[in-house]
Amino acid sequence: MSHTERLPRVRTYLMCPPKHFTVEYAINPWMDTTVPVDAALAVKQWDLLRTTLVDLGHTVHLLDPVAGLPDMVYAANGAFSVDGRVYGARFRHPQRAAEADAHRAFYEKTLGQDNWHLVRPEHVNEGEGDFAYLPRAYGGLILAGHGFRTEPAAHAEAQEVLGRPVVSLRLVDPAFYHLDTALAALDDHNVTYYPEAFSPSSQRVLRQLFPEAVIADRADAEAFGLNLVSDGRHVILNTEATAMADKVRAAGYAPVHVELTELKRGGGSVKCAVAELRP
Ligand code: ARG
């Protein structure tokens, strides 16, 4: 495919300032409660991510941070929207449960006037942490992860709510506990992923669906290089993920680095901090 075809599409995102961000519990292997977080640096790094998206022409809505919810900065986990329909989250761990209400309130109050249709979930699912959408793959395809957080039953529920086919993928490595730590949409039809984060059968499914995928390795995934946000041309990713930047550049995309050392201490990076709102 010619590199001149990598055109950006203007997006609308939702982010939550890391005002109350700390690592005070450990619910994934990256979290170490004995290592302090530099709170001021976390805010500074997060703000650079926000301005990077704004400078690229995208709209960034803000969610009010709530004291006592230190993981709220990972705004991707609060819901998953497709075609103006919003499938709400239901968190696996009690420490994060109340975040779902904050997201719901955002959709109801801020976006309520714009005909967004919000659906409360029955099954455990962590929003865009475990769901990705490719509007131009097979007419509109949802990829969904399970194995650590989101329940397979939520995949079927999401398909009913959103009316798009959902392909279930099983995650097998606890270091890559959310789909968005192991796979990302590079544009409307193609993905990048780290195969070994998935079961052999799920790897086969991904190979079948995405023969042109950009294949990442363990080092890329460990640098949170797959936890990226792309507008179809600009691929925003963690500074540490240098080899991943080379791979997306070789595939014709334009990598943009942002330093997110503090958010990594909670087990997340660019994508975790950015939810996409799809009207
Ligand atoms: N500490 C958070 C958790 O374990 C990190 C969430 C990262 N978010 C993501 N979309 N992968 O739930």
Tab-separated table of C-alpha atoms and ligand atoms in Angstrom:
chain	number	residue	atom	x	y	z
A	1	MET	CA	0.000	0.000	0.000
A	2	SER	CA	1.281	3.438	-0.907
A	3	HIS	CA	2.375	5.539	2.040
A	4	THR	CA	0.601	8.585	0.658
A	5	GLU	CA	-2.664	6.898	1.630
A	6	ARG	CA	-2.040	7.333	5.376
A	7	LEU	CA	-4.537	10.137	5.902
A	8	PRO	CA	-5.590	11.361	9.347
A	9	ARG	CA	-9.258	11.480	10.360
A	10	VAL	CA	-10.353	14.071	12.928
A	11	ARG	CA	-11.314	12.433	16.223
A	12	THR	CA	-13.102	13.241	19.444
A	13	TYR	CA	-11.462	11.960	22.601
A	14	LEU	CA	-12.104	11.865	26.332
A	15	MET	CA	-9.333	12.196	28.913
A	16	CYS	CA	-9.232	12.540	32.705
A	17	PRO	CA	-6.478	14.574	34.434
A	18	PRO	CA	-4.308	12.487	36.818
A	19	LYS	CA	-5.104	14.805	39.729
A	20	HIS	CA	-5.561	11.920	42.168
A	21	PHE	CA	-3.266	9.427	40.444
A	22	THR	CA	-1.193	7.159	42.714
A	23	VAL	CA	-0.371	3.467	42.876
A	24	GLU	CA	-2.014	2.474	46.158
A	25	TYR	CA	-3.219	-1.002	45.132
A	26	ALA	CA	-1.878	-3.530	42.635
A	27	ILE	CA	-4.334	-5.071	40.181
A	28	ASN	CA	-1.917	-5.732	37.333
A	29	PRO	CA	1.741	-6.882	37.250
A	30	TRP	CA	3.056	-3.384	36.449
A	31	MET	CA	1.750	-1.826	39.650
A	32	ASP	CA	4.194	-1.699	42.564
A	33	THR	CA	2.826	0.087	45.614
A	34	THR	CA	6.332	0.461	47.081
A	35	VAL	CA	7.556	2.693	44.229
A	36	PRO	CA	6.313	6.269	44.589
A	37	VAL	CA	4.669	8.109	41.693
A	38	ASP	CA	5.845	11.628	40.856
A	39	ALA	CA	2.411	13.268	40.893
A	40	ALA	CA	3.514	16.597	39.426
A	41	LEU	CA	5.378	14.842	36.629
A	42	ALA	CA	2.358	12.638	35.923
A	43	VAL	CA	0.213	15.754	35.403
A	44	LYS	CA	2.860	17.384	33.208
A	45	GLN	CA	3.281	14.308	31.018
A	46	TRP	CA	-0.462	13.793	30.744
A	47	ASP	CA	-0.941	17.423	29.726
A	48	LEU	CA	1.628	17.062	26.966
A	49	LEU	CA	-0.327	14.076	25.656
A	50	ARG	CA	-3.521	16.171	25.717
A	51	THR	CA	-1.940	19.129	23.890
A	52	THR	CA	-0.339	16.772	21.351
A	53	LEU	CA	-3.807	15.497	20.405
A	54	VAL	CA	-5.264	19.018	20.325
A	55	ASP	CA	-2.368	20.302	18.199
A	56	LEU	CA	-3.074	17.518	15.711
A	57	GLY	CA	-6.569	18.980	15.314
A	58	HIS	CA	-8.557	16.614	17.520
A	59	THR	CA	-11.166	17.509	20.136
A	60	VAL	CA	-10.413	16.409	23.690
A	61	HIS	CA	-13.232	16.384	26.236
A	62	LEU	CA	-12.288	16.242	29.902
A	63	LEU	CA	-13.726	14.049	32.620
A	64	ASP	CA	-13.643	15.477	36.159
A	65	PRO	CA	-11.243	13.449	38.312
A	66	VAL	CA	-12.709	12.023	41.508
A	67	ALA	CA	-10.693	11.752	44.752
A	68	GLY	CA	-10.193	8.141	45.816
A	69	LEU	CA	-10.241	6.847	42.232
A	70	PRO	CA	-6.523	6.901	41.362
A	71	ASP	CA	-6.916	4.902	38.128
A	72	MET	CA	-9.433	7.310	36.616
A	73	VAL	CA	-6.670	8.748	34.457
A	74	TYR	CA	-7.040	5.566	32.377
A	75	ALA	CA	-10.145	6.982	30.748
A	76	ALA	CA	-10.225	4.319	28.037
A	77	ASN	CA	-11.699	1.836	30.493
A	78	GLY	CA	-14.938	3.721	31.208
A	79	ALA	CA	-17.001	2.871	28.106
A	80	PHE	CA	-16.879	1.835	24.452
A	81	SER	CA	-18.801	3.766	21.821
A	82	VAL	CA	-19.622	2.956	18.203
A	83	ASP	CA	-22.053	4.874	15.947
A	84	GLY	CA	-23.221	7.026	18.872
A	85	ARG	CA	-24.143	4.008	20.972
A	86	VAL	CA	-22.253	3.773	24.230
A	87	TYR	CA	-21.703	0.422	25.907
A	88	GLY	CA	-20.922	1.280	29.522
A	89	ALA	CA	-18.171	-0.354	31.577
A	90	ARG	CA	-18.429	-2.622	34.569
A	91	PHE	CA	-15.055	-2.979	36.257
A	92	ARG	CA	-13.574	-6.276	37.377
A	93	HIS	CA	-11.962	-4.871	40.541
A	94	PRO	CA	-13.936	-3.115	43.289
A	95	GLN	CA	-11.252	-0.403	43.546
A	96	ARG	CA	-12.312	0.904	40.125
A	97	ALA	CA	-16.044	0.161	40.203
A	98	ALA	CA	-17.174	3.746	40.838
A	99	GLU	CA	-15.398	4.999	37.719
A	100	ALA	CA	-18.207	3.591	35.596
A	101	ASP	CA	-20.691	6.029	37.166
A	102	ALA	CA	-18.440	8.997	36.462
A	103	HIS	CA	-18.263	8.011	32.796
A	104	ARG	CA	-21.994	7.424	32.633
A	105	ALA	CA	-22.608	10.890	34.086
A	106	PHE	CA	-20.309	12.371	31.439
A	107	TYR	CA	-22.232	10.757	28.585
A	108	GLU	CA	-25.582	11.691	30.094
A	109	LYS	CA	-24.763	15.311	30.967
A	110	THR	CA	-22.162	16.436	28.492
A	111	LEU	CA	-23.223	14.460	25.482
A	112	GLY	CA	-26.866	13.881	26.374
A	113	GLN	CA	-28.070	16.543	23.989
A	114	ASP	CA	-26.291	14.947	21.041
A	115	ASN	CA	-28.408	11.794	20.820
A	116	TRP	CA	-25.868	9.445	22.351
A	117	HIS	CA	-27.518	6.270	23.471
A	118	LEU	CA	-26.012	4.830	26.635
A	119	VAL	CA	-26.489	1.215	27.654
A	120	ARG	CA	-25.690	-0.095	31.113
A	121	PRO	CA	-23.875	-3.423	30.903
A	122	GLU	CA	-24.826	-6.616	32.608
A	123	HIS	CA	-21.410	-8.219	32.219
A	124	VAL	CA	-17.932	-7.233	33.398
A	125	ASN	CA	-16.104	-5.274	30.725
A	126	GLU	CA	-13.466	-2.552	30.833
A	127	GLY	CA	-14.470	-0.431	27.863
A	128	GLU	CA	-11.832	0.396	25.308
A	129	GLY	CA	-9.266	-1.394	27.417
A	130	ASP	CA	-10.678	-4.590	25.912
A	131	PHE	CA	-12.567	-3.351	22.826
A	132	ALA	CA	-11.253	-1.851	19.593
A	133	TYR	CA	-13.229	-0.741	16.534
A	134	LEU	CA	-12.199	-0.782	12.885
A	135	PRO	CA	-14.894	1.024	10.887
A	136	ARG	CA	-13.571	-0.073	7.490
A	137	ALA	CA	-12.523	-3.641	8.221
A	138	TYR	CA	-15.162	-6.058	6.954
A	139	GLY	CA	-17.787	-3.295	6.977
A	140	GLY	CA	-17.146	-2.390	10.623
A	141	LEU	CA	-15.541	-4.823	13.007
A	142	ILE	CA	-15.126	-4.888	16.785
A	143	LEU	CA	-12.176	-6.735	18.309
A	144	ALA	CA	-12.574	-7.784	21.923
A	145	GLY	CA	-10.187	-9.233	24.490
A	146	HIS	CA	-10.900	-11.578	27.384
A	147	GLY	CA	-8.862	-13.636	29.779
A	148	PHE	CA	-8.041	-11.153	32.527
A	149	ARG	CA	-10.662	-8.392	32.823
A	150	THR	CA	-13.557	-8.438	30.377
A	151	GLU	CA	-15.834	-11.492	30.430
A	152	PRO	CA	-16.574	-13.314	27.159
A	153	ALA	CA	-20.279	-12.788	27.892
A	154	ALA	CA	-19.643	-9.061	27.537
A	155	HIS	CA	-18.456	-9.633	23.964
A	156	ALA	CA	-21.829	-11.066	23.041
A	157	GLU	CA	-23.544	-8.279	24.971
A	158	ALA	CA	-21.493	-5.643	23.112
A	159	GLN	CA	-22.488	-7.183	19.783
A	160	GLU	CA	-26.166	-6.934	20.735
A	161	VAL	CA	-25.817	-3.365	21.995
A	162	LEU	CA	-23.665	-2.066	19.154
A	163	GLY	CA	-24.923	-4.138	16.234
A	164	ARG	CA	-21.465	-4.823	14.841
A	165	PRO	CA	-19.709	-8.176	14.668
A	166	VAL	CA	-17.457	-8.813	17.645
A	167	VAL	CA	-14.427	-11.057	17.276
A	168	SER	CA	-13.352	-12.565	20.602
A	169	LEU	CA	-9.639	-12.853	21.249
A	170	ARG	CA	-8.149	-14.606	24.241
A	171	LEU	CA	-5.295	-12.879	26.071
A	172	VAL	CA	-2.875	-15.270	27.766
A	173	ASP	CA	-0.047	-13.158	29.246
A	174	PRO	CA	-0.818	-11.349	32.527
A	175	ALA	CA	1.600	-8.539	31.599
A	176	PHE	CA	-0.779	-7.732	28.717
A	177	TYR	CA	-4.024	-7.939	30.625
A	178	HIS	CA	-6.078	-5.589	28.441
A	179	LEU	CA	-6.481	-5.884	24.675
A	180	ASP	CA	-5.078	-2.363	24.282
A	181	THR	CA	-1.733	-3.417	25.761
A	182	ALA	CA	-1.295	-5.998	22.981
A	183	LEU	CA	-3.156	-4.675	19.925
A	184	ALA	CA	-4.031	-1.303	18.415
A	185	ALA	CA	-5.931	0.038	15.424
A	186	LEU	CA	-3.508	1.924	13.174
A	187	ASP	CA	-6.292	3.273	10.991
A	188	ASP	CA	-9.842	2.352	9.985
A	189	HIS	CA	-8.888	-1.090	8.676
A	190	ASN	CA	-5.521	-2.264	9.941
A	191	VAL	CA	-3.978	-3.211	13.270
A	192	THR	CA	-0.671	-3.798	14.963
A	193	TYR	CA	-0.315	-6.503	17.609
A	194	TYR	CA	2.024	-8.679	19.631
A	195	PRO	CA	1.032	-12.249	18.667
A	196	GLU	CA	2.300	-14.072	21.772
A	197	ALA	CA	-0.037	-12.076	24.013
A	198	PHE	CA	-2.864	-14.128	22.436
A	199	SER	CA	-3.771	-17.813	22.508
A	200	PRO	CA	-2.601	-19.788	19.437
A	201	SER	CA	-6.159	-19.907	18.091
A	202	SER	CA	-6.624	-16.175	18.534
A	203	GLN	CA	-3.287	-15.591	16.775
A	204	ARG	CA	-4.629	-17.593	13.875
A	205	VAL	CA	-7.826	-15.515	13.803
A	206	LEU	CA	-5.779	-12.300	13.733
A	207	ARG	CA	-3.572	-13.643	10.921
A	208	GLN	CA	-6.661	-14.490	8.893
A	209	LEU	CA	-8.382	-11.132	9.446
A	210	PHE	CA	-5.346	-8.878	9.192
A	211	PRO	CA	-2.726	-10.240	6.785
A	212	GLU	CA	-1.199	-6.751	6.490
A	213	ALA	CA	-0.865	-6.169	10.244
A	214	VAL	CA	2.267	-4.588	11.665
A	215	ILE	CA	3.709	-7.292	13.905
A	216	ALA	CA	5.222	-6.212	17.218
A	217	ASP	CA	7.490	-8.170	19.555
A	218	ARG	CA	7.666	-8.566	23.305
A	219	ALA	CA	10.023	-5.615	23.767
A	220	ASP	CA	7.589	-3.369	21.879
A	221	ALA	CA	4.718	-4.525	24.075
A	222	GLU	CA	6.745	-4.130	27.276
A	223	ALA	CA	7.610	-0.568	26.275
A	224	PHE	CA	3.824	-0.043	25.956
A	225	GLY	CA	4.435	0.569	22.256
A	226	LEU	CA	1.128	-1.094	21.368
A	227	ASN	CA	-0.782	1.096	23.793
A	228	LEU	CA	-0.946	3.751	21.092
A	229	VAL	CA	-3.480	6.179	19.689
A	230	SER	CA	-3.558	6.669	15.929
A	231	ASP	CA	-5.627	9.080	13.860
A	232	GLY	CA	-4.854	7.093	10.742
A	233	ARG	CA	-1.623	8.929	10.077
A	234	HIS	CA	-0.108	10.135	13.367
A	235	VAL	CA	0.679	7.349	15.784
A	236	ILE	CA	1.086	8.684	19.306
A	237	LEU	CA	3.108	6.351	21.464
A	238	ASN	CA	5.278	6.121	24.557
A	239	THR	CA	8.797	7.565	24.107
A	240	GLU	CA	10.341	4.334	25.356
A	241	ALA	CA	8.859	2.447	22.388
A	242	THR	CA	11.559	3.402	19.874
A	243	ALA	CA	11.582	0.132	17.923
A	244	MET	CA	7.803	0.265	17.637
A	245	ALA	CA	8.053	3.803	16.254
A	246	ASP	CA	10.429	2.476	13.575
A	247	LYS	CA	7.943	-0.250	12.683
A	248	VAL	CA	4.988	2.089	12.234
A	249	ARG	CA	7.176	4.536	10.297
A	250	ALA	CA	8.255	1.730	7.963
A	251	ALA	CA	4.552	1.010	7.401
A	252	GLY	CA	4.004	4.613	6.321
A	253	TYR	CA	2.618	6.168	9.517
A	254	ALA	CA	4.080	9.154	11.367
A	255	PRO	CA	5.081	8.279	14.937
A	256	VAL	CA	4.769	11.004	17.583
A	257	HIS	CA	6.434	10.294	20.914
A	258	VAL	CA	5.110	11.339	24.299
A	259	GLU	CA	6.874	10.553	27.565
A	260	LEU	CA	4.557	8.758	30.012
A	261	THR	CA	6.880	7.221	32.607
A	262	GLU	CA	4.472	7.866	35.500
A	263	LEU	CA	1.365	6.381	33.880
A	264	LYS	CA	3.365	3.238	33.141
A	265	ARG	CA	3.680	2.698	36.903
A	266	GLY	CA	-0.056	2.055	36.934
A	267	GLY	CA	0.193	-0.320	33.999
A	268	GLY	CA	-0.882	1.994	31.221
A	269	SER	CA	0.230	4.471	28.593
A	270	VAL	CA	-1.162	6.551	25.724
A	271	LYS	CA	-4.216	4.501	24.744
A	272	CYS	CA	-5.262	3.779	28.329
A	273	ALA	CA	-5.430	7.516	28.946
A	274	VAL	CA	-7.515	8.313	25.855
A	275	ALA	CA	-11.055	7.120	25.110
A	276	GLU	CA	-12.368	7.727	21.623
A	277	LEU	CA	-15.946	8.964	21.268
A	278	ARG	CA	-17.435	7.634	18.039
A	279	PRO	CA	-20.599	9.478	17.077
B	1	ARG	N1	-4.171	0.391	36.869
B	1	ARG	C1	-5.146	0.250	35.842
B	1	ARG	C2	-5.772	-1.135	35.922
B	1	ARG	O1	-5.065	-2.061	36.205
B	1	ARG	C3	-4.533	0.457	34.494
B	1	ARG	C4	-5.536	0.466	33.385
B	1	ARG	C5	-4.896	0.626	32.054
B	1	ARG	N2	-5.845	0.891	31.065
B	1	ARG	C6	-5.906	0.300	29.863
B	1	ARG	N3	-6.781	0.718	29.007
B	1	ARG	N4	-5.130	-0.705	29.576
B	1	ARG	O2	-6.958	-1.306	35.721
